[in-house]
């Protein structure tokens, strides 16, 4: 399967990491703090997909 890199999202994530704006979690810890589908949809509706991609990575 071919995968296409989202260059803008990758660059944003790389910049956050370089600035030290990261959180070190234990394995599977994200799944306990993941936003609900309703939260994701509300954010999408208010801010659009491009900003959602940045929020989801951040």
Coordinates of C-alpha atoms in Angstrom, one line a residue, residues 6-58:
X6 CA 1.0 15.2 4.5
X7 CA 4.0 17.5 4.3
X8 CA 2.4 20.5 6.0
X9 CA 1.3 18.4 9.0
X10 CA 4.7 16.7 9.2
X11 CA 6.5 20.1 9.1
X12 CA 4.1 21.5 11.8
X13 CA 4.7 18.4 14.1
X14 CA 8.5 18.7 13.5
X15 CA 8.4 22.4 14.5
X16 CA 6.4 21.6 17.7
X17 CA 9.0 18.9 18.6
X18 CA 11.9 21.2 17.9
X19 CA 10.3 23.8 20.2
X20 CA 9.9 21.3 23.0
X21 CA 6.1 21.5 22.8
X22 CA 5.6 17.8 23.2
X23 CA 4.2 15.5 25.8
X24 CA 5.8 12.1 26.6
X25 CA 3.1 9.6 27.2
X26 CA 3.2 5.9 28.1
X27 CA 2.0 3.5 25.5
X28 CA -1.7 3.8 24.7
X29 CA -2.1 6.7 27.0
X30 CA -3.5 8.9 24.2
X31 CA -6.5 6.6 23.8
X32 CA -7.6 7.5 27.3
X33 CA -7.5 11.3 26.6
X34 CA -8.7 11.3 23.0
X35 CA -11.4 13.8 22.2
X36 CA -14.8 12.5 21.5
X37 CA -16.2 12.4 18.0
X38 CA -18.6 15.2 19.0
X39 CA -15.7 17.3 20.1
X40 CA -13.8 16.6 16.9
X41 CA -16.9 17.5 14.8
X42 CA -17.5 20.7 16.7
X43 CA -13.9 21.8 16.2
X44 CA -14.1 20.9 12.5
X45 CA -17.2 22.9 12.1
X46 CA -15.8 26.0 13.9
X47 CA -12.2 26.0 12.6
X48 CA -12.1 24.0 9.3
X49 CA -10.1 20.9 8.3
X50 CA -6.7 22.6 8.0
X51 CA -6.8 23.9 11.6
X52 CA -8.3 20.6 12.8
X53 CA -5.3 18.7 11.4
X54 CA -3.0 21.0 13.4
X55 CA -5.1 20.6 16.5
X56 CA -5.2 16.8 16.2
X57 CA -1.4 16.6 15.9
X58 CA -0.8 19.1 18.6

